[in-house]
Every structure is written in structure tokens, then in C-alpha cells.
Amino acid sequence: MTYKNIIYLVLFVTLFSCKSQIAKEEVPPKAKNVILLIGDGTGLSQISSAFYFKKTRPNYARFKHIGLISTSSSREDITDSAAGATAFASGVKTYNGAVGVADDSTKVKTLVEIVSLQHIKTGVISTSSIQHATPAAFYAHAINRGLYEDIAADMVDSDIDFFAGGGIKFFNKRKDEKNLLEALKVKGFGIDTTALGKFSGIKQHQKMAYLLAENHLEPVAKGRGDFLPQATELGIQFLNKDADNSNFFVMVEGSQIDWGGHANDADYLISELIDFDDAVGKALDFAEKDGNTLVIVTADHETGGFTLASTKKETEDGKSYNDYNEITGTFSTNGHSATLIPVFAYGPGSEAFSGVYENTEIFHKILEATHWNTKK
């Protein structure tokens, strides 16, 4: 072999090796599980409050990939929770009040419906009734979010494997006098209406439901305790329990951050935000150990026009001033606002959640990160 041929051979081998290496690097890791945490009504100031008022380091600080979403609904500049959650669950813009339906009121497929066809387990967890707008958008279809009894019936018909929250009265104290708790049992649900149990006590069940309030759960400041982080951990354990079918999608909602904003009650809001951050920690702890789980933390909208302002004080001679060493939560509205909402992501595919985009892209980015398709 001539010297010239040797050079060509070396160049060929080098180029082939480079192309092979590039091809390998271009294949992104696939997420096998997705945990979507929605802090209802949570904007940047709400998140910031954890960095000032939580006694431990906020779990929000554990993320590296952060983006922003625009949250307007199909007809309004300012969304409500129903339209916002439908954007996440089905990838479409719809009108305020719509649950799992498009702007023309036709049904749209939800993530739960899509992934269940892939034999992926699913769950929803909330500190509100489980029929409330945000959890409902992941399994139900209603032209109005207030149709709670219809939404409860959709839960029975859905493929949900685990749920925890309030709203028992929409199952067993209905106008049609049906007892949908019995219907849930027929579908294989274990049902607990007293308290969250331990995983060892529920792992034998095919499906599991916790209904711990007639309507909504109590605020954390009034005795709810650590329901949300506990339910998050328990739901993950339950959905991940079968070795031959361990992949899952679960949505976790911190509902009452929003309610603190509507009430212009900073203490209520902050205590709920810190509780939600604890649930985020449970999701991240699992994802770090598992290595195959995508964690996404975001919100449907911001509520209250919340601001961490300097505390207004007066000097001895009555002159007012702003004390920059003390923070007070203030509000500009008792409704929702149109501010962009942060998105935090961790795990396989998390890089795609950086940037600025529409809230509907959360749905599509989840499908891209997992390779879960939308075919029947």
C-alpha cells in the first residue's frame, strides 16, 4: 500500500468515526416517566417567596433548565385554570371554562387517554376536589368546568390508575342518586376516604383512589398537613410498582396557591407554595434516583398580581419610607394576570423546555421527550 493510499485510509476511518460519534450524540435519551407539577396561580413572585420564607433551600433551586410560557386562552388574553390545564393536557387553546374540549366544544384527546393506549399508568393528585378544573382537564371532557358530577362520571370511565384529592360528594351524593364509588370498585379501585396510607398497604390493588374531603381539602395552615408531598411520593410508588409495566404519567396540582392569590392573603399563598415546593422535592428525589424520569414544574397562570415588595414604614416624625430589609407580599388584583409563567424541567428531554413558547407546547414537548405517540 502506497503512502498516499494510507493517508486516504486514515482520513476515511477518521471521518467514519466522527460521523458515528455525531450520530450517537444526536439521539436524545427517552424519558420513561413524566411527573408534571402545576402550582395553580404561581408566577415568578410566588416562586420567589420560597427563597425568602422557606426555612430550607427551595427545591425550585435544583433545576437547570428553565423557560417561560404565554398562557392566553383561545378567546381571552387572561386564561382560567380550565383552559390553561387543557392546553397542557391536550395541546390546544380553548375558551375559559372548557375542560378537555376545543374552542368549538368538540372533545380533544388528553395525555391520559393517549398514554393509556401505550399501557402507561396514569394518575392525578390535587389539594382541591379531584373534579376541579386542573385535574379534570387530564381525564374529562366538559363544556363547562362547573359540571362536577359529569366530570366525576368521566373519572369512572377514564383509564386513571391512581388519584388523590377531595370531591367525594360528587361520587356518592349526586342528583342522579348514583353511587359512583361502587362503580370505581368494579373497575378495580381500592378506595380510602380517611387518610393516605402506606405503600405496603395498597400495593396489592390494581388501582387506588384517595378521596379525603367532601369537596376541597383544608388549607395546609388549617390542618391539611403534608398531604401533597406524601400523596406525590405514594402516587409515584404505586404507579411504578410493577416491574413489567412501570412507566407512568402523573399530574400533581398545588391548587390553593391560586386561592391565596384570589383572597389577596399572602400568608395563605406562601404556606401553600412552600407545601407545593415540598412535593416538587419528592418528584425530584425520585427522578434523580431513577434516571429515566422527566419532571416539569409550571403553572396555568398567575393569580393576584403578587409582588414581594419592601415593607412600608413610618419614621418617628410620621414620614413614610420603604424598608428594604423587610418584605411584604402585596397584590394588584384579586383575579388572574397575563404575566408569562416559568417552566422548570429536570431529566431526559429537559433541555427542550428552555426558551419562550406557548403553554400548548408543554403537551407536545412531553410527547417528544417520551416518544409517546398520539395514534389510537
Tab-separated table of C-alpha atoms in Angstrom:
chain	number	residue	atom	x	y	z
A	1	MET	CA	0.000	0.000	0.000
A	2	THR	CA	1.383	3.377	-1.014
A	3	TYR	CA	1.882	6.287	1.343
A	4	LYS	CA	-0.896	8.161	-0.487
A	5	ASN	CA	-3.354	5.274	-0.008
A	6	ILE	CA	-2.515	5.061	3.688
A	7	ILE	CA	-3.393	8.734	4.098
A	8	TYR	CA	-6.757	8.196	2.332
A	9	LEU	CA	-7.478	5.197	4.549
A	10	VAL	CA	-6.708	7.132	7.725
A	11	LEU	CA	-8.918	10.043	6.594
A	12	PHE	CA	-11.775	7.637	5.749
A	13	VAL	CA	-11.591	5.897	9.129
A	14	THR	CA	-11.421	9.245	10.930
A	15	LEU	CA	-14.429	10.665	9.070
A	16	PHE	CA	-16.462	7.475	9.616
A	17	SER	CA	-15.661	7.524	13.330
A	18	CYS	CA	-16.664	11.182	13.617
A	19	LYS	CA	-19.951	10.569	11.806
A	20	SER	CA	-20.721	7.584	14.033
A	21	GLN	CA	-19.965	9.611	17.133
A	22	ILE	CA	-22.123	12.513	15.917
A	23	ALA	CA	-24.972	10.141	15.121
A	24	LYS	CA	-24.806	8.672	18.603
A	25	GLU	CA	-24.738	12.099	20.214
A	26	GLU	CA	-27.784	13.239	18.212
A	27	VAL	CA	-30.037	10.566	19.723
A	28	PRO	CA	-31.559	12.166	22.845
A	29	PRO	CA	-32.371	9.970	25.851
A	30	LYS	CA	-36.027	8.990	26.105
A	31	ALA	CA	-37.978	9.718	29.279
A	32	LYS	CA	-39.904	6.685	30.501
A	33	ASN	CA	-41.898	8.554	33.157
A	34	VAL	CA	-43.270	12.096	33.417
A	35	ILE	CA	-44.205	13.983	36.584
A	36	LEU	CA	-45.978	17.244	35.771
A	37	LEU	CA	-46.423	19.538	38.775
A	38	ILE	CA	-48.761	22.509	38.390
A	39	GLY	CA	-48.721	25.220	41.020
A	40	ASP	CA	-52.076	26.808	40.249
A	41	GLY	CA	-51.773	30.593	40.125
A	42	THR	CA	-47.998	30.511	40.576
A	43	GLY	CA	-45.948	33.232	38.919
A	44	LEU	CA	-42.339	34.217	39.490
A	45	SER	CA	-43.072	36.240	42.637
A	46	GLN	CA	-44.903	33.291	44.196
A	47	ILE	CA	-41.881	31.094	43.462
A	48	SER	CA	-39.543	33.780	44.778
A	49	SER	CA	-41.370	33.759	48.110
A	50	ALA	CA	-39.959	30.291	48.838
A	51	PHE	CA	-36.443	31.734	48.633
A	52	TYR	CA	-37.277	34.250	51.357
A	53	PHE	CA	-39.737	32.434	53.589
A	54	LYS	CA	-38.917	28.721	53.395
A	55	LYS	CA	-36.613	27.571	56.166
A	56	THR	CA	-34.759	25.157	53.905
A	57	ARG	CA	-33.358	25.553	50.390
A	58	PRO	CA	-36.260	25.559	47.910
A	59	ASN	CA	-36.468	22.619	45.538
A	60	TYR	CA	-37.002	25.095	42.706
A	61	ALA	CA	-33.273	25.813	43.032
A	62	ARG	CA	-32.437	22.268	41.891
A	63	PHE	CA	-33.388	22.896	38.250
A	64	LYS	CA	-31.021	23.892	35.450
A	65	HIS	CA	-33.425	24.119	32.524
A	66	ILE	CA	-35.939	26.971	32.796
A	67	GLY	CA	-38.311	28.503	30.266
A	68	LEU	CA	-41.325	30.810	30.022
A	69	ILE	CA	-44.809	30.214	28.633
A	70	SER	CA	-47.537	32.504	27.375
A	71	THR	CA	-50.859	31.458	28.869
A	72	SER	CA	-53.622	33.299	26.993
A	73	SER	CA	-56.692	31.198	26.164
A	74	SER	CA	-58.334	31.000	22.732
A	75	ARG	CA	-60.712	33.928	23.335
A	76	GLU	CA	-59.212	35.847	26.267
A	77	ASP	CA	-55.834	37.419	26.965
A	78	ILE	CA	-56.056	36.086	30.519
A	79	THR	CA	-56.726	32.375	30.941
A	80	ASP	CA	-58.533	30.476	33.652
A	81	SER	CA	-57.431	27.131	35.084
A	82	ALA	CA	-59.684	25.044	32.833
A	83	ALA	CA	-58.338	26.454	29.569
A	84	GLY	CA	-54.790	26.534	30.963
A	85	ALA	CA	-54.869	22.889	32.029
A	86	THR	CA	-56.481	21.807	28.749
A	87	ALA	CA	-53.532	23.417	26.933
A	88	PHE	CA	-51.165	21.234	28.969
A	89	ALA	CA	-53.261	18.073	28.764
A	90	SER	CA	-54.283	18.211	25.091
A	91	GLY	CA	-52.081	20.768	23.337
A	92	VAL	CA	-54.893	23.072	22.206
A	93	LYS	CA	-56.038	26.565	23.056
A	94	THR	CA	-59.631	26.710	24.227
A	95	TYR	CA	-62.055	29.111	25.891
A	96	ASN	CA	-62.101	29.871	29.611
A	97	GLY	CA	-64.170	27.297	31.456
A	98	ALA	CA	-63.594	24.496	28.949
A	99	VAL	CA	-62.323	21.130	30.203
A	100	GLY	CA	-60.873	18.733	27.644
A	101	VAL	CA	-62.696	20.316	24.711
A	102	ALA	CA	-61.539	22.578	21.889
A	103	ASP	CA	-62.756	26.109	21.191
A	104	ASP	CA	-65.645	24.639	19.168
A	105	SER	CA	-66.619	22.416	22.159
A	106	THR	CA	-65.537	19.180	20.481
A	107	LYS	CA	-63.631	16.666	22.605
A	108	VAL	CA	-59.836	16.590	22.386
A	109	LYS	CA	-57.665	13.672	23.437
A	110	THR	CA	-55.911	14.106	26.773
A	111	LEU	CA	-52.460	12.889	27.772
A	112	VAL	CA	-54.113	10.280	29.981
A	113	GLU	CA	-56.116	8.934	27.047
A	114	ILE	CA	-53.088	8.975	24.757
A	115	VAL	CA	-50.609	7.249	27.041
A	116	SER	CA	-53.074	4.717	28.403
A	117	LEU	CA	-53.151	3.241	24.904
A	118	GLN	CA	-49.404	2.686	25.323
A	119	HIS	CA	-50.110	0.739	28.543
A	120	ILE	CA	-48.579	3.559	30.563
A	121	LYS	CA	-50.077	4.090	34.008
A	122	THR	CA	-51.553	7.456	34.925
A	123	GLY	CA	-52.502	9.474	37.980
A	124	VAL	CA	-53.780	12.857	39.158
A	125	ILE	CA	-53.274	14.445	42.579
A	126	SER	CA	-54.754	17.701	43.861
A	127	THR	CA	-55.449	19.655	47.043
A	128	SER	CA	-58.822	20.666	45.566
A	129	SER	CA	-61.645	18.338	44.608
A	130	ILE	CA	-60.406	15.889	42.021
A	131	GLN	CA	-63.158	17.218	39.722
A	132	HIS	CA	-61.771	20.759	39.823
A	133	ALA	CA	-60.622	22.375	36.578
A	134	THR	CA	-56.933	21.484	36.572
A	135	PRO	CA	-57.072	17.754	37.408
A	136	ALA	CA	-60.287	17.355	35.388
A	137	ALA	CA	-58.622	18.517	32.171
A	138	PHE	CA	-56.409	15.433	32.199
A	139	TYR	CA	-59.212	12.853	32.185
A	140	ALA	CA	-62.561	14.554	31.484
A	141	HIS	CA	-64.462	16.417	28.770
A	142	ALA	CA	-66.931	19.140	29.743
A	143	ILE	CA	-68.097	22.324	28.066
A	144	ASN	CA	-68.179	23.978	31.495
A	145	ARG	CA	-65.813	23.350	34.391
A	146	GLY	CA	-68.719	23.571	36.837
A	147	LEU	CA	-70.270	20.281	35.672
A	148	TYR	CA	-68.676	18.430	38.574
A	149	GLU	CA	-70.999	15.426	38.570
A	150	ASP	CA	-70.416	14.858	34.858
A	151	ILE	CA	-66.679	15.179	35.421
A	152	ALA	CA	-66.837	12.611	38.239
A	153	ALA	CA	-68.566	10.206	35.860
A	154	ASP	CA	-65.741	10.779	33.379
A	155	MET	CA	-63.282	9.709	36.068
A	156	VAL	CA	-65.061	6.353	36.319
A	157	ASP	CA	-64.917	5.952	32.537
A	158	SER	CA	-61.247	7.003	32.330
A	159	ASP	CA	-58.121	4.865	32.486
A	160	ILE	CA	-56.698	6.679	35.522
A	161	ASP	CA	-54.837	4.278	37.828
A	162	PHE	CA	-54.279	6.492	40.892
A	163	PHE	CA	-55.907	9.651	42.168
A	164	ALA	CA	-55.870	11.574	45.414
A	165	GLY	CA	-57.732	14.703	46.481
A	166	GLY	CA	-61.177	15.811	47.583
A	167	GLY	CA	-64.598	15.706	45.965
A	168	ILE	CA	-66.203	12.576	47.404
A	169	LYS	CA	-69.674	14.157	47.306
A	170	PHE	CA	-69.627	14.249	43.510
A	171	PHE	CA	-69.340	10.459	43.566
A	172	ASN	CA	-71.830	9.499	46.287
A	173	LYS	CA	-74.185	12.457	46.889
A	174	ARG	CA	-75.336	13.061	43.374
A	175	LYS	CA	-78.555	14.436	41.906
A	176	ASP	CA	-78.997	11.217	39.929
A	177	GLU	CA	-78.599	9.259	43.210
A	178	LYS	CA	-75.933	7.011	41.697
A	179	ASN	CA	-73.074	5.842	43.897
A	180	LEU	CA	-70.029	6.064	41.675
A	181	LEU	CA	-67.789	4.750	44.444
A	182	GLU	CA	-69.266	1.335	43.723
A	183	ALA	CA	-68.555	1.839	40.045
A	184	LEU	CA	-64.916	2.634	40.904
A	185	LYS	CA	-64.668	-0.589	42.903
A	186	VAL	CA	-65.966	-2.566	39.927
A	187	LYS	CA	-63.126	-1.058	37.895
A	188	GLY	CA	-60.593	-2.403	40.378
A	189	PHE	CA	-60.084	0.618	42.619
A	190	GLY	CA	-59.163	0.370	46.240
A	191	ILE	CA	-60.818	3.382	47.916
A	192	ASP	CA	-59.799	5.204	51.081
A	193	THR	CA	-61.849	8.121	52.400
A	194	THR	CA	-59.999	8.577	55.704
A	195	ALA	CA	-56.282	9.203	55.167
A	196	LEU	CA	-53.317	8.466	52.967
A	197	GLY	CA	-51.955	5.022	53.700
A	198	LYS	CA	-48.553	3.441	53.354
A	199	PHE	CA	-47.483	1.883	50.085
A	200	SER	CA	-47.266	-1.547	51.713
A	201	GLY	CA	-50.985	-1.339	52.446
A	202	ILE	CA	-52.102	-0.527	48.896
A	203	LYS	CA	-49.605	-2.218	46.594
A	204	GLN	CA	-51.888	-5.216	46.096
A	205	HIS	CA	-54.561	-3.052	44.450
A	206	GLN	CA	-54.854	-2.727	40.688
A	207	LYS	CA	-55.931	0.931	41.041
A	208	MET	CA	-56.149	3.282	44.012
A	209	ALA	CA	-58.319	6.266	44.943
A	210	TYR	CA	-57.999	8.609	47.929
A	211	LEU	CA	-60.993	10.893	48.485
A	212	LEU	CA	-60.265	12.778	51.685
A	213	ALA	CA	-62.832	15.590	51.697
A	214	GLU	CA	-66.429	16.190	50.699
A	215	ASN	CA	-65.235	18.956	48.394
A	216	HIS	CA	-61.803	20.577	48.742
A	217	LEU	CA	-59.105	19.698	51.249
A	218	GLU	CA	-58.326	22.135	54.058
A	219	PRO	CA	-55.543	24.692	53.575
A	220	VAL	CA	-52.179	23.494	54.856
A	221	ALA	CA	-52.339	26.196	57.553
A	222	LYS	CA	-55.633	24.733	58.836
A	223	GLY	CA	-54.600	21.158	59.328
A	224	ARG	CA	-54.084	19.512	55.929
A	225	GLY	CA	-50.572	18.604	56.952
A	226	ASP	CA	-48.169	17.225	54.360
A	227	PHE	CA	-50.836	15.600	52.188
A	228	LEU	CA	-49.437	16.909	48.891
A	229	PRO	CA	-45.806	15.729	49.255
A	230	GLN	CA	-46.989	12.457	50.787
A	231	ALA	CA	-49.535	11.832	48.033
A	232	THR	CA	-46.889	12.657	45.423
A	233	GLU	CA	-44.485	10.113	46.868
A	234	LEU	CA	-47.199	7.491	47.335
A	235	GLY	CA	-48.581	8.003	43.835
A	236	ILE	CA	-45.132	7.582	42.298
A	237	GLN	CA	-44.555	4.391	44.281
A	238	PHE	CA	-47.934	2.980	43.273
A	239	LEU	CA	-47.673	3.801	39.583
A	240	ASN	CA	-44.104	2.490	39.426
A	241	LYS	CA	-44.725	-0.732	41.372
A	242	ASP	CA	-44.999	-3.328	38.587
A	243	ALA	CA	-41.604	-4.305	37.201
A	244	ASP	CA	-43.016	-5.327	33.800
A	245	ASN	CA	-45.216	-2.220	33.473
A	246	SER	CA	-43.596	0.556	35.479
A	247	ASN	CA	-43.813	3.557	33.148
A	248	PHE	CA	-46.175	6.323	34.239
A	249	PHE	CA	-47.513	9.846	33.854
A	250	VAL	CA	-48.787	11.754	36.885
A	251	MET	CA	-50.061	15.307	37.293
A	252	VAL	CA	-49.712	16.917	40.731
A	253	GLU	CA	-51.518	20.185	41.468
A	254	GLY	CA	-50.950	22.647	44.281
A	255	SER	CA	-54.446	24.091	43.924
A	256	GLN	CA	-54.632	26.539	46.779
A	257	ILE	CA	-51.697	28.773	45.888
A	258	ASP	CA	-54.254	30.213	43.487
A	259	TRP	CA	-56.840	30.630	46.233
A	260	GLY	CA	-54.389	32.585	48.382
A	261	GLY	CA	-53.898	34.901	45.407
A	262	HIS	CA	-57.618	35.366	44.869
A	263	ALA	CA	-58.046	36.186	48.561
A	264	ASN	CA	-55.052	38.564	48.487
A	265	ASP	CA	-53.814	36.612	51.505
A	266	ALA	CA	-50.016	36.460	51.358
A	267	ASP	CA	-49.665	34.085	54.327
A	268	TYR	CA	-52.122	31.628	52.749
A	269	LEU	CA	-50.377	31.839	49.397
A	270	ILE	CA	-46.860	31.408	50.767
A	271	SER	CA	-47.726	28.461	53.012
A	272	GLU	CA	-49.316	26.684	50.038
A	273	LEU	CA	-46.353	27.493	47.804
A	274	ILE	CA	-43.909	26.038	50.324
A	275	ASP	CA	-46.050	22.910	50.603
A	276	PHE	CA	-46.032	22.599	46.812
A	277	ASP	CA	-42.254	23.020	46.787
A	278	ASP	CA	-42.033	20.046	49.163
A	279	ALA	CA	-43.984	17.975	46.623
A	280	VAL	CA	-41.564	19.135	43.917
A	281	GLY	CA	-38.776	17.792	46.115
A	282	LYS	CA	-40.394	14.344	46.276
A	283	ALA	CA	-40.619	14.259	42.478
A	284	LEU	CA	-37.004	15.327	42.037
A	285	ASP	CA	-35.754	12.835	44.615
A	286	PHE	CA	-37.362	10.008	42.651
A	287	ALA	CA	-36.167	11.341	39.296
A	288	GLU	CA	-32.567	11.649	40.488
A	289	LYS	CA	-32.511	8.027	41.641
A	290	ASP	CA	-34.471	6.667	38.678
A	291	GLY	CA	-32.614	8.428	35.861
A	292	ASN	CA	-35.469	7.909	33.388
A	293	THR	CA	-37.999	10.414	34.707
A	294	LEU	CA	-38.800	13.864	33.319
A	295	VAL	CA	-40.024	16.343	35.940
A	296	ILE	CA	-41.798	19.500	34.766
A	297	VAL	CA	-42.922	22.246	37.149
A	298	THR	CA	-45.055	25.115	35.911
A	299	ALA	CA	-48.395	26.907	36.417
A	300	ASP	CA	-51.551	27.513	34.439
A	301	HIS	CA	-51.444	31.270	35.144
A	302	GLU	CA	-50.533	33.805	37.814
A	303	THR	CA	-53.094	34.951	40.368
A	304	GLY	CA	-53.276	38.179	42.336
A	305	GLY	CA	-50.599	40.222	40.597
A	306	PHE	CA	-48.468	39.163	43.560
A	307	THR	CA	-45.334	41.148	44.372
A	308	LEU	CA	-42.641	40.828	47.034
A	309	ALA	CA	-42.493	44.491	47.944
A	310	SER	CA	-40.486	46.354	50.529
A	311	THR	CA	-42.428	46.949	53.741
A	312	LYS	CA	-43.821	50.462	54.138
A	313	LYS	CA	-42.985	52.057	57.471
A	314	GLU	CA	-43.035	55.449	59.138
A	315	THR	CA	-40.339	57.385	60.914
A	316	GLU	CA	-40.944	58.857	64.365
A	317	ASP	CA	-41.945	62.158	62.785
A	318	GLY	CA	-44.539	60.463	60.570
A	319	LYS	CA	-42.684	60.329	57.264
A	320	SER	CA	-43.263	57.129	55.275
A	321	TYR	CA	-40.413	55.117	53.786
A	322	ASN	CA	-39.755	51.704	52.265
A	323	ASP	CA	-37.771	49.325	54.447
A	324	TYR	CA	-35.611	47.306	52.024
A	325	ASN	CA	-34.703	44.883	54.796
A	326	GLU	CA	-38.262	43.601	55.175
A	327	ILE	CA	-40.545	42.027	52.555
A	328	THR	CA	-44.325	42.201	52.388
A	329	GLY	CA	-46.483	40.323	49.907
A	330	THR	CA	-48.717	42.748	48.017
A	331	PHE	CA	-51.339	42.316	45.289
A	332	SER	CA	-52.625	44.298	42.313
A	333	THR	CA	-55.771	42.263	41.587
A	334	ASN	CA	-57.969	39.557	43.110
A	335	GLY	CA	-58.135	37.810	39.728
A	336	HIS	CA	-55.666	36.242	37.326
A	337	SER	CA	-52.987	38.123	35.402
A	338	ALA	CA	-51.429	37.732	31.951
A	339	THR	CA	-47.794	37.534	33.057
A	340	LEU	CA	-45.501	34.941	31.476
A	341	ILE	CA	-45.155	31.803	33.609
A	342	PRO	CA	-41.891	29.992	34.431
A	343	VAL	CA	-41.319	26.355	33.445
A	344	PHE	CA	-38.729	24.238	35.257
A	345	ALA	CA	-37.590	20.873	33.862
A	346	TYR	CA	-35.296	18.078	35.011
A	347	GLY	CA	-34.368	14.759	33.453
A	348	PRO	CA	-34.335	13.271	29.930
A	349	GLY	CA	-35.599	15.834	27.428
A	350	SER	CA	-35.499	18.708	29.913
A	351	GLU	CA	-33.418	20.898	27.582
A	352	ALA	CA	-36.412	21.298	25.282
A	353	PHE	CA	-38.335	23.186	27.957
A	354	SER	CA	-35.960	26.167	27.876
A	355	GLY	CA	-36.929	29.222	25.856
A	356	VAL	CA	-40.169	31.166	25.453
A	357	TYR	CA	-43.209	29.458	23.950
A	358	GLU	CA	-46.979	28.907	24.194
A	359	ASN	CA	-48.462	26.822	27.011
A	360	THR	CA	-49.717	24.273	24.461
A	361	GLU	CA	-46.099	23.338	23.737
A	362	ILE	CA	-45.836	21.633	27.143
A	363	PHE	CA	-48.063	18.865	25.734
A	364	HIS	CA	-46.018	18.467	22.572
A	365	LYS	CA	-42.679	18.612	24.355
A	366	ILE	CA	-43.789	15.818	26.693
A	367	LEU	CA	-44.690	13.616	23.721
A	368	GLU	CA	-41.367	14.394	22.043
A	369	ALA	CA	-39.351	13.670	25.181
A	370	THR	CA	-41.065	10.327	25.781
A	371	HIS	CA	-41.812	9.207	22.208
A	372	TRP	CA	-45.376	8.580	23.385
A	373	ASN	CA	-47.404	8.975	20.214
A	374	THR	CA	-50.934	10.205	19.565
A	375	LYS	CA	-52.108	7.262	17.465
A	376	LYS	CA	-55.075	5.168	18.539
